[in-house]
Amino acid sequence: MSDHISKQFDLELETVRTRVLQMGGLVEQQILSAIDALLSGDIERFDKVIVDDALVNALEVAIDEDCQHIIARRQPAASDLRMVISVIKTITDLERIGDEAQKIARMGKIIYTSERYQLPRFREVSKMAEVAVNMLRRALDAFARLDASAALELAEEDKGLDEDFTAELRQLMTFMMEDPRTISMSIDTLFIAKAIERIGDHSKNISEYVVYLVKGKDIRHTSIEEIKREIGLTAG
Amino acid sequence: MSDHISKQFDLELETVRTRVLQMGGLVEQQILSAIDALLSGDIERFDKVIVDDALVNALEVAIDEDCQHIIARRQPAASDLRMVISVIKTITDLERIGDEAQKIARMGKIIYTSERYQLPRFREVSKMAEVAVNMLRRALDAFARLDASAALELAEEDKGLDEDFTAELRQLMTFMMEDPRTISMSIDTLFIAKAIERIGDHSKNISEYVVYLVKGKDIRHTSIEEIKREIGLTAG
């Protein structure tokens, strides 16, 4: 980062960045726990994910306050200001990823505690979650290393995840049509798949804030081809 | 708003506030158009909503840039800084409401252009949309009038909308079980109901930023009872 007259200011910015990565780590853990519990049917684990979402929320509020103090006291400009605004936006998406993990846990608990004709198969959903968690890790890594090029890869991976969701939806609809007794479990699985697909969207958002942070350009609402030009990659 | 030495600064803040309300009006129009088209089957109208989402996105980017210029040049403090940060957060939620309106239009277009066993009934979904649009209007009105008390009402209305979604889900599941030929149209209707439920969530978020703006307190992740205490209403 740039040199500041005040070492204290450097330290404050670095602390905020570290806390964002901590929050990201916690959110990642929440997704992994929810999916693990989904595969094992571990009710206590679902409960822990549901309760621990409060930790994610508390971190968001705390980092948000840190950012506001920095803006008010340090009056950052240029890249420092972009860093603070990127953090404010990033933690909003991290908090919503946390919400999605909690939703998965809530849904899982309902599935395993109700009497069912059959338990849903979570193989596809668990594969989708691997992709989404990988996207989140790479978005956080791009934030840590100020790597703008990750945004492009994540935009392409997000398209893949959307396609996985559509494929899962088709499969679930086939199950339901073949045997209406699977409707209830299929709808529950569909909501879990939807939550995972949203985790991918939020991770993509985070990688886009990194481009803004590094390049000073807002690439949200921009096509993959335009992003390639923006970060200096020629198409193909 | 507070008195500033610079009249120009007052004007800049006022302009940003006005643009947020314009963006809110556009987003509201997008929802209403999507729902109207859903009831009438007007394909051109669906297309217009889909295309016009780019206007919502462009407004978000423009207002976001205004906010960053204000922070960099005016170095706002206290309530002015809270105003700018509230705007940055509000436009993120407005942009995502726009995305939900676009999703409704996309889904509607698929429904009306594919060969179906029967067209879905949109009565319940259209009632849900009325509630959601009303929530959005009141959140924007609270933002315009700096009225913190609206957050409480919106939190309660959002609970009602979540219940409406659950009721709609149950009804759709009953249709699907009784006649598996309705599965495809029921799933489409379910996604539309989900999009409307999310519009309610985003509107509630906006009303919570108003509390932060007016009271300087962050009430996200706070229960309705706690919010009552926060804004000075006793429970009951």
Tab-separated table of C-alpha atoms in Angstrom:
chain	number	residue	atom	x	y	z
A	1	MET	CA	0.000	0.000	0.000
A	2	SER	CA	1.025	3.614	-0.381
A	3	ASP	CA	3.278	5.368	2.127
A	4	HIS	CA	1.538	7.474	4.737
A	5	ILE	CA	3.001	10.123	6.999
A	6	SER	CA	1.141	8.392	9.793
A	7	LYS	CA	2.308	4.855	10.560
A	8	GLN	CA	-0.846	4.580	12.631
A	9	PHE	CA	-2.986	5.044	9.521
A	10	ASP	CA	-1.087	2.242	7.729
A	11	LEU	CA	-1.722	0.023	10.707
A	12	GLU	CA	-5.445	0.831	10.746
A	13	LEU	CA	-5.830	-0.008	7.059
A	14	GLU	CA	-3.874	-3.223	7.484
A	15	THR	CA	-5.976	-4.213	10.508
A	16	VAL	CA	-9.203	-3.701	8.558
A	17	ARG	CA	-7.874	-5.791	5.675
A	18	THR	CA	-6.898	-8.586	8.061
A	19	ARG	CA	-10.336	-8.533	9.683
A	20	VAL	CA	-12.025	-8.854	6.284
A	21	LEU	CA	-9.945	-11.982	5.622
A	22	GLN	CA	-10.871	-13.331	9.076
A	23	MET	CA	-14.538	-12.706	8.339
A	24	GLY	CA	-14.090	-14.451	4.977
A	25	GLY	CA	-12.507	-17.447	6.714
A	26	LEU	CA	-15.392	-17.673	9.159
A	27	VAL	CA	-17.969	-17.477	6.358
A	28	GLU	CA	-16.128	-20.196	4.406
A	29	GLN	CA	-16.183	-22.387	7.524
A	30	GLN	CA	-19.923	-21.814	7.859
A	31	ILE	CA	-20.557	-23.062	4.315
A	32	LEU	CA	-18.307	-26.106	4.782
A	33	SER	CA	-20.002	-26.990	8.090
A	34	ALA	CA	-23.480	-26.650	6.593
A	35	ILE	CA	-22.581	-28.936	3.660
A	36	ASP	CA	-20.819	-31.474	5.931
A	37	ALA	CA	-23.902	-31.601	8.131
A	38	LEU	CA	-26.043	-32.045	5.031
A	39	LEU	CA	-24.046	-35.117	4.030
A	40	SER	CA	-23.927	-36.622	7.541
A	41	GLY	CA	-27.309	-35.494	8.927
A	42	ASP	CA	-25.599	-34.019	12.014
A	43	ILE	CA	-28.319	-31.911	13.693
A	44	GLU	CA	-25.977	-30.374	16.283
A	45	ARG	CA	-23.759	-29.158	13.490
A	46	PHE	CA	-26.754	-27.519	11.749
A	47	ASP	CA	-27.586	-25.794	15.043
A	48	LYS	CA	-24.031	-24.534	15.422
A	49	VAL	CA	-24.062	-23.002	11.911
A	50	ILE	CA	-27.420	-21.339	12.643
A	51	VAL	CA	-26.185	-19.872	15.954
A	52	ASP	CA	-22.734	-18.878	14.651
A	53	ASP	CA	-24.244	-16.646	11.972
A	54	ALA	CA	-24.465	-14.040	14.763
A	55	LEU	CA	-20.629	-14.002	14.822
A	56	VAL	CA	-20.557	-13.202	11.104
A	57	ASN	CA	-23.072	-10.381	11.628
A	58	ALA	CA	-21.123	-8.971	14.572
A	59	LEU	CA	-17.919	-8.949	12.511
A	60	GLU	CA	-19.684	-7.075	9.720
A	61	VAL	CA	-20.915	-4.370	12.097
A	62	ALA	CA	-17.464	-4.077	13.741
A	63	ILE	CA	-15.540	-3.777	10.447
A	64	ASP	CA	-18.147	-1.325	9.130
A	65	GLU	CA	-17.548	0.885	12.181
A	66	ASP	CA	-13.770	0.646	11.698
A	67	CYS	CA	-14.211	1.869	8.111
A	68	GLN	CA	-16.344	4.808	9.161
A	69	HIS	CA	-13.810	5.828	11.790
A	70	ILE	CA	-11.036	5.681	9.215
A	71	ILE	CA	-12.984	7.863	6.766
A	72	ALA	CA	-13.923	10.369	9.465
A	73	ARG	CA	-10.509	10.631	11.148
A	74	ARG	CA	-8.050	9.965	8.322
A	75	GLN	CA	-9.912	11.498	5.404
A	76	PRO	CA	-8.413	9.002	2.964
A	77	ALA	CA	-8.070	9.882	-0.706
A	78	ALA	CA	-7.459	7.976	-3.950
A	79	SER	CA	-6.424	4.351	-3.447
A	80	ASP	CA	-6.892	4.485	0.350
A	81	LEU	CA	-10.458	5.681	-0.061
A	82	ARG	CA	-11.080	2.990	-2.660
A	83	MET	CA	-9.730	0.414	-0.206
A	84	VAL	CA	-12.128	1.522	2.539
A	85	ILE	CA	-15.151	1.617	0.203
A	86	SER	CA	-14.204	-1.811	-1.201
A	87	VAL	CA	-14.106	-3.171	2.335
A	88	ILE	CA	-17.563	-1.732	3.124
A	89	LYS	CA	-18.969	-3.445	0.022
A	90	THR	CA	-17.058	-6.701	0.482
A	91	ILE	CA	-18.316	-7.260	4.029
A	92	THR	CA	-21.917	-6.757	2.857
A	93	ASP	CA	-21.481	-9.632	0.404
A	94	LEU	CA	-19.671	-11.758	3.011
A	95	GLU	CA	-22.516	-11.208	5.450
A	96	ARG	CA	-25.019	-12.339	2.824
A	97	ILE	CA	-22.943	-15.420	2.057
A	98	GLY	CA	-23.194	-16.115	5.795
A	99	ASP	CA	-26.988	-15.802	5.512
A	100	GLU	CA	-27.004	-18.349	2.682
A	101	ALA	CA	-24.937	-20.803	4.788
A	102	GLN	CA	-27.452	-20.349	7.602
A	103	LYS	CA	-30.329	-20.977	5.172
A	104	ILE	CA	-28.671	-24.224	4.028
A	105	ALA	CA	-28.360	-25.318	7.678
A	106	ARG	CA	-32.007	-24.406	8.436
A	107	MET	CA	-33.199	-26.310	5.379
A	108	GLY	CA	-30.991	-29.288	6.235
A	109	LYS	CA	-32.354	-29.433	9.754
A	110	ILE	CA	-35.928	-29.433	8.443
A	111	ILE	CA	-35.072	-32.224	6.007
A	112	TYR	CA	-33.460	-34.469	8.625
A	113	THR	CA	-36.011	-33.877	11.389
A	114	SER	CA	-39.174	-34.401	9.342
A	115	GLU	CA	-40.590	-37.755	8.339
A	116	ARG	CA	-39.835	-38.306	4.698
A	117	TYR	CA	-40.622	-40.764	2.011
A	118	GLN	CA	-36.922	-40.675	1.198
A	119	LEU	CA	-33.870	-38.585	1.970
A	120	PRO	CA	-32.696	-36.332	-0.818
A	121	ARG	CA	-29.427	-37.025	-2.612
A	122	PHE	CA	-26.965	-34.264	-2.000
A	123	ARG	CA	-24.200	-35.366	-4.369
A	124	GLU	CA	-24.835	-32.667	-6.995
A	125	VAL	CA	-25.493	-29.995	-4.390
A	126	SER	CA	-22.270	-30.880	-2.598
A	127	LYS	CA	-20.314	-30.608	-5.878
A	128	MET	CA	-21.880	-27.180	-6.494
A	129	ALA	CA	-20.824	-26.138	-2.980
A	130	GLU	CA	-17.208	-27.124	-3.729
A	131	VAL	CA	-17.226	-24.784	-6.737
A	132	ALA	CA	-18.816	-21.964	-4.719
A	133	VAL	CA	-16.367	-22.307	-1.794
A	134	ASN	CA	-13.487	-22.322	-4.260
A	135	MET	CA	-14.852	-19.117	-5.819
A	136	LEU	CA	-15.091	-17.485	-2.386
A	137	ARG	CA	-11.500	-18.502	-1.534
A	138	ARG	CA	-10.195	-17.079	-4.776
A	139	ALA	CA	-12.132	-13.829	-4.358
A	140	LEU	CA	-10.631	-13.394	-0.861
A	141	ASP	CA	-7.197	-14.327	-2.157
A	142	ALA	CA	-7.558	-11.718	-4.925
A	143	PHE	CA	-8.527	-9.168	-2.251
A	144	ALA	CA	-5.481	-10.122	-0.141
A	145	ARG	CA	-3.062	-9.949	-3.085
A	146	LEU	CA	-4.831	-7.046	-4.871
A	147	ASP	CA	-5.100	-9.248	-7.948
A	148	ALA	CA	-7.537	-7.778	-10.471
A	149	SER	CA	-7.243	-10.647	-12.940
A	150	ALA	CA	-9.207	-13.053	-10.698
A	151	ALA	CA	-12.424	-11.171	-11.528
A	152	LEU	CA	-12.345	-12.536	-15.045
A	153	GLU	CA	-11.889	-16.139	-13.935
A	154	LEU	CA	-14.643	-15.781	-11.357
A	155	ALA	CA	-17.071	-14.323	-13.903
A	156	GLU	CA	-16.526	-17.411	-16.056
A	157	GLU	CA	-16.806	-19.818	-13.111
A	158	ASP	CA	-20.013	-18.111	-12.024
A	159	LYS	CA	-21.511	-18.866	-15.425
A	160	GLY	CA	-20.564	-22.514	-14.880
A	161	LEU	CA	-22.214	-22.559	-11.470
A	162	ASP	CA	-25.396	-21.055	-12.914
A	163	GLU	CA	-25.412	-23.858	-15.490
A	164	ASP	CA	-24.936	-26.442	-12.705
A	165	PHE	CA	-27.949	-24.956	-10.953
A	166	THR	CA	-30.058	-25.224	-14.111
A	167	ALA	CA	-28.944	-28.851	-14.587
A	168	GLU	CA	-29.834	-29.658	-10.948
A	169	LEU	CA	-33.224	-27.982	-11.391
A	170	ARG	CA	-33.943	-30.109	-14.480
A	171	GLN	CA	-32.956	-33.283	-12.649
A	172	LEU	CA	-35.141	-32.430	-9.656
A	173	MET	CA	-38.090	-31.709	-11.951
A	174	THR	CA	-37.628	-35.121	-13.572
A	175	PHE	CA	-37.687	-36.794	-10.113
A	176	MET	CA	-40.836	-34.913	-9.166
A	177	MET	CA	-42.641	-35.811	-12.367
A	178	GLU	CA	-41.666	-39.478	-12.128
A	179	ASP	CA	-42.663	-39.771	-8.477
A	180	PRO	CA	-44.743	-36.989	-6.877
A	181	ARG	CA	-43.806	-38.345	-3.427
A	182	THR	CA	-40.360	-36.765	-3.998
A	183	ILE	CA	-41.812	-33.251	-4.500
A	184	SER	CA	-41.261	-32.093	-0.943
A	185	MET	CA	-37.631	-33.227	-0.729
A	186	SER	CA	-36.935	-31.949	-4.244
A	187	ILE	CA	-38.158	-28.449	-3.393
A	188	ASP	CA	-35.958	-28.424	-0.252
A	189	THR	CA	-32.949	-29.511	-2.327
A	190	LEU	CA	-33.782	-26.840	-4.903
A	191	PHE	CA	-33.623	-24.109	-2.247
A	192	ILE	CA	-30.246	-25.434	-1.070
A	193	ALA	CA	-28.947	-25.379	-4.663
A	194	LYS	CA	-30.265	-21.814	-5.025
A	195	ALA	CA	-28.423	-20.726	-1.847
A	196	ILE	CA	-25.172	-22.156	-3.240
A	197	GLU	CA	-25.705	-20.441	-6.579
A	198	ARG	CA	-26.057	-17.136	-4.694
A	199	ILE	CA	-22.795	-17.754	-2.835
A	200	GLY	CA	-21.167	-17.829	-6.274
A	201	ASP	CA	-22.829	-14.492	-7.194
A	202	HIS	CA	-21.574	-12.820	-4.008
A	203	SER	CA	-18.043	-14.182	-4.534
A	204	LYS	CA	-18.068	-12.768	-8.056
A	205	ASN	CA	-19.169	-9.394	-6.632
A	206	ILE	CA	-16.201	-9.419	-4.227
A	207	SER	CA	-13.750	-10.089	-7.063
A	208	GLU	CA	-15.251	-7.119	-8.939
A	209	TYR	CA	-14.624	-4.775	-6.006
A	210	VAL	CA	-10.957	-5.852	-6.205
A	211	VAL	CA	-10.801	-4.594	-9.813
A	212	TYR	CA	-12.276	-1.272	-8.706
A	213	LEU	CA	-9.778	-1.169	-5.846
A	214	VAL	CA	-6.746	-1.877	-8.024
A	215	LYS	CA	-7.729	-0.173	-11.281
A	216	GLY	CA	-10.032	2.537	-9.974
A	217	LYS	CA	-12.674	1.373	-12.445
A	218	ASP	CA	-16.116	0.035	-11.706
A	219	ILE	CA	-16.593	-3.126	-13.780
A	220	ARG	CA	-19.871	-4.262	-12.332
A	221	HIS	CA	-22.520	-4.641	-15.045
A	222	THR	CA	-19.768	-5.180	-17.609
A	223	SER	CA	-19.503	-8.152	-19.966
A	224	ILE	CA	-16.632	-10.655	-19.735
A	225	GLU	CA	-15.224	-9.304	-23.044
A	226	GLU	CA	-15.232	-5.756	-21.704
A	227	ILE	CA	-13.588	-6.902	-18.458
A	228	LYS	CA	-10.818	-8.555	-20.501
A	229	ARG	CA	-10.104	-5.235	-22.194
A	230	GLU	CA	-10.315	-3.383	-18.884
A	231	ILE	CA	-7.697	-5.479	-17.104
A	232	GLY	CA	-5.469	-5.459	-20.155
A	233	LEU	CA	-6.054	-8.966	-21.498
A	234	THR	CA	-6.852	-9.246	-25.173
A	235	ALA	CA	-9.709	-11.597	-25.993
A	236	GLY	CA	-8.767	-15.186	-26.803
B	1	MET	CA	-29.478	18.831	6.833
B	2	SER	CA	-26.732	20.590	8.776
B	3	ASP	CA	-25.377	23.988	7.735
B	4	HIS	CA	-22.207	23.915	5.717
B	5	ILE	CA	-19.808	26.719	5.031
B	6	SER	CA	-20.007	25.647	1.421
B	7	LYS	CA	-23.423	25.997	-0.209
B	8	GLN	CA	-21.963	23.889	-2.974
B	9	PHE	CA	-21.535	20.955	-0.574
B	10	ASP	CA	-25.205	21.221	0.508
B	11	LEU	CA	-26.176	21.157	-3.137
B	12	GLU	CA	-24.046	18.088	-3.836
B	13	LEU	CA	-25.596	16.143	-0.942
B	14	GLU	CA	-29.090	17.187	-1.999
B	15	THR	CA	-28.410	16.145	-5.603
B	16	VAL	CA	-27.245	12.706	-4.491
B	17	ARG	CA	-30.346	12.268	-2.326
B	18	THR	CA	-32.583	13.254	-5.226
B	19	ARG	CA	-30.852	10.798	-7.559
B	20	VAL	CA	-31.380	7.963	-5.045
B	21	LEU	CA	-35.106	8.724	-5.058
B	22	GLN	CA	-35.092	8.801	-8.873
B	23	MET	CA	-33.348	5.428	-8.923
B	24	GLY	CA	-35.930	4.131	-6.423
B	25	GLY	CA	-38.756	5.376	-8.657
B	26	LEU	CA	-37.251	3.631	-11.675
B	27	VAL	CA	-36.843	0.367	-9.745
B	28	GLU	CA	-40.450	0.566	-8.515
B	29	GLN	CA	-41.586	1.066	-12.118
B	30	GLN	CA	-39.587	-2.000	-13.163
B	31	ILE	CA	-41.384	-4.194	-10.603
B	32	LEU	CA	-44.822	-2.827	-11.547
B	33	SER	CA	-44.138	-3.370	-15.273
B	34	ALA	CA	-42.924	-6.927	-14.687
B	35	ILE	CA	-46.030	-7.802	-12.652
B	36	ASP	CA	-48.376	-6.086	-15.144
B	37	ALA	CA	-46.798	-8.074	-17.969
B	38	LEU	CA	-47.180	-11.235	-15.875
B	39	LEU	CA	-50.925	-10.633	-15.582
B	40	SER	CA	-51.422	-9.656	-19.243
B	41	GLY	CA	-48.805	-11.861	-20.942
B	42	ASP	CA	-47.342	-8.828	-22.737
B	43	ILE	CA	-44.016	-10.089	-24.176
B	44	GLU	CA	-42.843	-6.639	-25.359
B	45	ARG	CA	-43.283	-5.346	-21.848
B	46	PHE	CA	-41.166	-8.214	-20.457
B	47	ASP	CA	-38.475	-7.301	-22.992
B	48	LYS	CA	-38.567	-3.649	-21.968
B	49	VAL	CA	-38.087	-4.538	-18.283
B	50	ILE	CA	-35.162	-6.827	-19.185
B	51	VAL	CA	-33.458	-4.129	-21.313
B	52	ASP	CA	-34.191	-1.260	-18.909
B	53	ASP	CA	-32.315	-2.982	-16.070
B	54	ALA	CA	-29.200	-1.461	-17.685
B	55	LEU	CA	-30.575	1.999	-16.763
B	56	VAL	CA	-30.848	0.929	-13.115
B	57	ASN	CA	-27.264	-0.380	-13.206
B	58	ALA	CA	-25.971	2.824	-14.836
B	59	LEU	CA	-27.681	4.939	-12.169
B	60	GLU	CA	-26.056	2.854	-9.432
B	61	VAL	CA	-22.576	3.341	-10.900
B	62	ALA	CA	-23.185	7.101	-11.389
B	63	ILE	CA	-24.475	7.692	-7.838
B	64	ASP	CA	-21.653	5.559	-6.431
B	65	GLU	CA	-19.127	7.795	-8.209
B	66	ASP	CA	-20.858	10.931	-6.900
B	67	CYS	CA	-20.522	9.572	-3.360
B	68	GLN	CA	-16.837	8.837	-3.797
B	69	HIS	CA	-16.203	12.340	-5.120
B	70	ILE	CA	-18.027	13.831	-2.157
B	71	ILE	CA	-15.980	11.793	0.332
B	72	ALA	CA	-12.694	12.615	-1.424
B	73	ARG	CA	-13.322	16.339	-1.950
B	74	ARG	CA	-15.562	17.329	0.969
B	75	GLN	CA	-14.221	15.017	3.657
B	76	PRO	CA	-17.629	14.785	5.335
B	77	ALA	CA	-17.918	13.999	9.025
B	78	ALA	CA	-20.679	12.856	11.398
B	79	SER	CA	-24.175	12.982	9.881
B	80	ASP	CA	-22.895	13.994	6.416
B	81	LEU	CA	-20.608	10.966	6.308
B	82	ARG	CA	-23.452	8.745	7.507
B	83	MET	CA	-25.613	10.152	4.709
B	84	VAL	CA	-23.028	9.307	2.043
B	85	ILE	CA	-22.418	5.790	3.406
B	86	SER	CA	-26.187	5.199	3.669
B	87	VAL	CA	-26.536	6.199	0.024
B	88	ILE	CA	-23.753	3.796	-1.040
B	89	LYS	CA	-25.553	0.953	0.757
B	90	THR	CA	-29.060	1.954	-0.350
B	91	ILE	CA	-28.182	1.961	-4.050
B	92	THR	CA	-26.686	-1.540	-3.732
B	93	ASP	CA	-30.045	-2.813	-2.464
B	94	LEU	CA	-31.956	-0.823	-5.116
B	95	GLU	CA	-29.770	-2.324	-7.828
B	96	ARG	CA	-30.515	-5.824	-6.519
B	97	ILE	CA	-34.247	-5.071	-6.425
B	98	GLY	CA	-33.824	-4.131	-10.091
B	99	ASP	CA	-32.192	-7.536	-10.688
B	100	GLU	CA	-35.188	-9.268	-9.074
B	101	ALA	CA	-37.612	-7.313	-11.319
B	102	GLN	CA	-35.544	-8.406	-14.318
B	103	LYS	CA	-35.667	-12.034	-13.102
B	104	ILE	CA	-39.467	-11.836	-12.832
B	105	ALA	CA	-39.631	-10.531	-16.419
B	106	ARG	CA	-37.265	-13.252	-17.682
B	107	MET	CA	-39.296	-15.956	-15.943
B	108	GLY	CA	-42.571	-14.452	-17.219
B	109	LYS	CA	-41.290	-14.428	-20.780
B	110	ILE	CA	-40.302	-18.106	-20.505
B	111	ILE	CA	-43.740	-18.972	-19.121
B	112	TYR	CA	-45.679	-17.185	-21.872
B	113	THR	CA	-43.498	-18.288	-24.788
B	114	SER	CA	-43.297	-22.003	-23.946
B	115	GLU	CA	-46.010	-24.531	-24.631
B	116	ARG	CA	-47.696	-25.299	-21.374
B	117	TYR	CA	-50.308	-27.636	-20.037
B	118	GLN	CA	-51.833	-24.601	-18.361
B	119	LEU	CA	-50.879	-21.047	-17.490
B	120	PRO	CA	-50.041	-20.427	-13.858
B	121	ARG	CA	-52.336	-18.353	-11.678
B	122	PHE	CA	-50.608	-15.180	-10.608
B	123	ARG	CA	-53.218	-13.888	-8.171
B	124	GLU	CA	-51.234	-14.674	-5.011
B	125	VAL	CA	-47.937	-13.595	-6.557
B	126	SER	CA	-49.483	-10.308	-7.658
B	127	LYS	CA	-50.810	-9.691	-4.120
B	128	MET	CA	-47.329	-10.387	-2.733
B	129	ALA	CA	-45.886	-7.896	-5.233
B	130	GLU	CA	-48.297	-5.207	-4.009
B	131	VAL	CA	-46.973	-5.682	-0.467
B	132	ALA	CA	-43.346	-5.610	-1.660
B	133	VAL	CA	-43.814	-2.447	-3.773
B	134	ASN	CA	-45.537	-0.790	-0.845
B	135	MET	CA	-42.570	-1.709	1.370
B	136	LEU	CA	-40.147	-0.231	-1.175
B	137	ARG	CA	-42.177	3.005	-1.400
B	138	ARG	CA	-42.215	3.384	2.355
B	139	ALA	CA	-38.485	2.682	2.668
B	140	LEU	CA	-37.772	5.410	0.073
B	141	ASP	CA	-40.215	7.754	1.766
B	142	ALA	CA	-38.459	7.143	5.103
B	143	PHE	CA	-35.151	7.915	3.386
B	144	ALA	CA	-36.593	11.152	1.925
B	145	ARG	CA	-38.097	12.297	5.240
B	146	LEU	CA	-35.295	10.837	7.444
B	147	ASP	CA	-37.961	8.895	9.343
B	148	ALA	CA	-36.376	6.197	11.508
B	149	SER	CA	-39.687	4.780	12.761
B	150	ALA	CA	-40.509	3.197	9.382
B	151	ALA	CA	-37.855	0.527	9.982
B	152	LEU	CA	-39.999	-1.044	12.665
B	153	GLU	CA	-43.092	-1.206	10.470
B	154	LEU	CA	-41.086	-2.632	7.593
B	155	ALA	CA	-39.527	-5.325	9.794
B	156	GLU	CA	-43.033	-6.460	10.733
B	157	GLU	CA	-44.324	-6.288	7.164
B	158	ASP	CA	-41.331	-8.290	5.974
B	159	LYS	CA	-42.308	-11.071	8.371
B	160	GLY	CA	-45.785	-11.011	6.810
B	161	LEU	CA	-44.339	-11.249	3.307
B	162	ASP	CA	-42.169	-14.223	4.346
B	163	GLU	CA	-45.330	-15.916	5.621
B	164	ASP	CA	-47.110	-15.182	2.324
B	165	PHE	CA	-44.198	-16.827	0.520
B	166	THR	CA	-44.466	-19.935	2.714
B	167	ALA	CA	-48.237	-20.091	2.095
B	168	GLU	CA	-47.691	-19.782	-1.676
B	169	LEU	CA	-45.042	-22.511	-1.530
B	170	ARG	CA	-47.464	-24.857	0.277
B	171	GLN	CA	-50.183	-24.158	-2.262
B	172	LEU	CA	-47.858	-24.777	-5.198
B	173	MET	CA	-46.708	-28.065	-3.628
B	174	THR	CA	-50.324	-29.145	-3.308
B	175	PHE	CA	-50.920	-28.386	-7.021
B	176	MET	CA	-47.812	-30.341	-7.989
B	177	MET	CA	-48.776	-33.370	-5.911
B	178	GLU	CA	-52.352	-33.385	-7.214
B	179	ASP	CA	-51.315	-33.017	-10.839
B	180	PRO	CA	-47.659	-33.561	-11.797
B	181	ARG	CA	-48.325	-31.832	-15.137
B	182	THR	CA	-48.346	-28.547	-13.179
B	183	ILE	CA	-44.801	-29.081	-11.832
B	184	SER	CA	-43.041	-26.981	-14.437
B	185	MET	CA	-45.370	-23.972	-14.124
B	186	SER	CA	-45.382	-24.283	-10.337
B	187	ILE	CA	-41.578	-24.112	-10.141
B	188	ASP	CA	-41.575	-21.005	-12.368
B	189	THR	CA	-44.203	-19.384	-10.158
B	190	LEU	CA	-42.168	-20.348	-7.084
B	191	PHE	CA	-39.111	-18.491	-8.436
B	192	ILE	CA	-41.253	-15.417	-9.098
B	193	ALA	CA	-42.612	-15.547	-5.527
B	194	LYS	CA	-39.037	-15.891	-4.248
B	195	ALA	CA	-37.932	-12.811	-6.223
B	196	ILE	CA	-40.778	-10.802	-4.674
B	197	GLU	CA	-39.893	-12.034	-1.196
B	198	ARG	CA	-36.335	-10.765	-1.780
B	199	ILE	CA	-37.621	-7.342	-2.838
B	200	GLY	CA	-39.174	-7.162	0.632
B	201	ASP	CA	-35.825	-8.075	2.241
B	202	HIS	CA	-33.977	-5.356	0.314
B	203	SER	CA	-36.641	-2.761	1.191
B	204	LYS	CA	-36.274	-3.677	4.853
B	205	ASN	CA	-32.490	-3.239	4.523
B	206	ILE	CA	-33.000	0.279	3.116
B	207	SER	CA	-35.245	1.259	6.037
B	208	GLU	CA	-32.515	0.042	8.410
B	209	TYR	CA	-29.910	2.296	6.801
B	210	VAL	CA	-32.287	5.208	7.506
B	211	VAL	CA	-32.166	4.387	11.240
B	212	TYR	CA	-28.364	4.361	11.088
B	213	LEU	CA	-28.461	7.654	9.193
B	214	VAL	CA	-30.781	9.377	11.648
B	215	LYS	CA	-29.761	7.792	14.949
B	216	GLY	CA	-26.134	6.933	14.177
B	217	LYS	CA	-26.834	3.365	15.293
B	218	ASP	CA	-26.549	0.212	13.281
B	219	ILE	CA	-29.714	-1.833	13.862
B	220	ARG	CA	-29.102	-4.545	11.332
B	221	HIS	CA	-29.124	-7.969	12.951
B	222	THR	CA	-31.297	-6.599	15.763
B	223	SER	CA	-34.659	-8.036	16.851
B	224	ILE	CA	-37.897	-6.066	16.456
B	225	GLU	CA	-38.082	-5.644	20.260
B	226	GLU	CA	-34.574	-4.213	20.365
B	227	ILE	CA	-35.362	-1.869	17.473
B	228	LYS	CA	-38.396	-0.587	19.408
B	229	ARG	CA	-36.122	0.320	22.319
B	230	GLU	CA	-33.562	1.854	19.958
B	231	ILE	CA	-35.959	4.279	18.291
B	232	GLY	CA	-37.552	5.147	21.630
B	233	LEU	CA	-40.778	3.157	21.430
B	234	THR	CA	-41.607	1.028	24.433
B	235	ALA	CA	-42.721	-2.488	23.610
B	236	GLY	CA	-46.476	-3.068	23.379
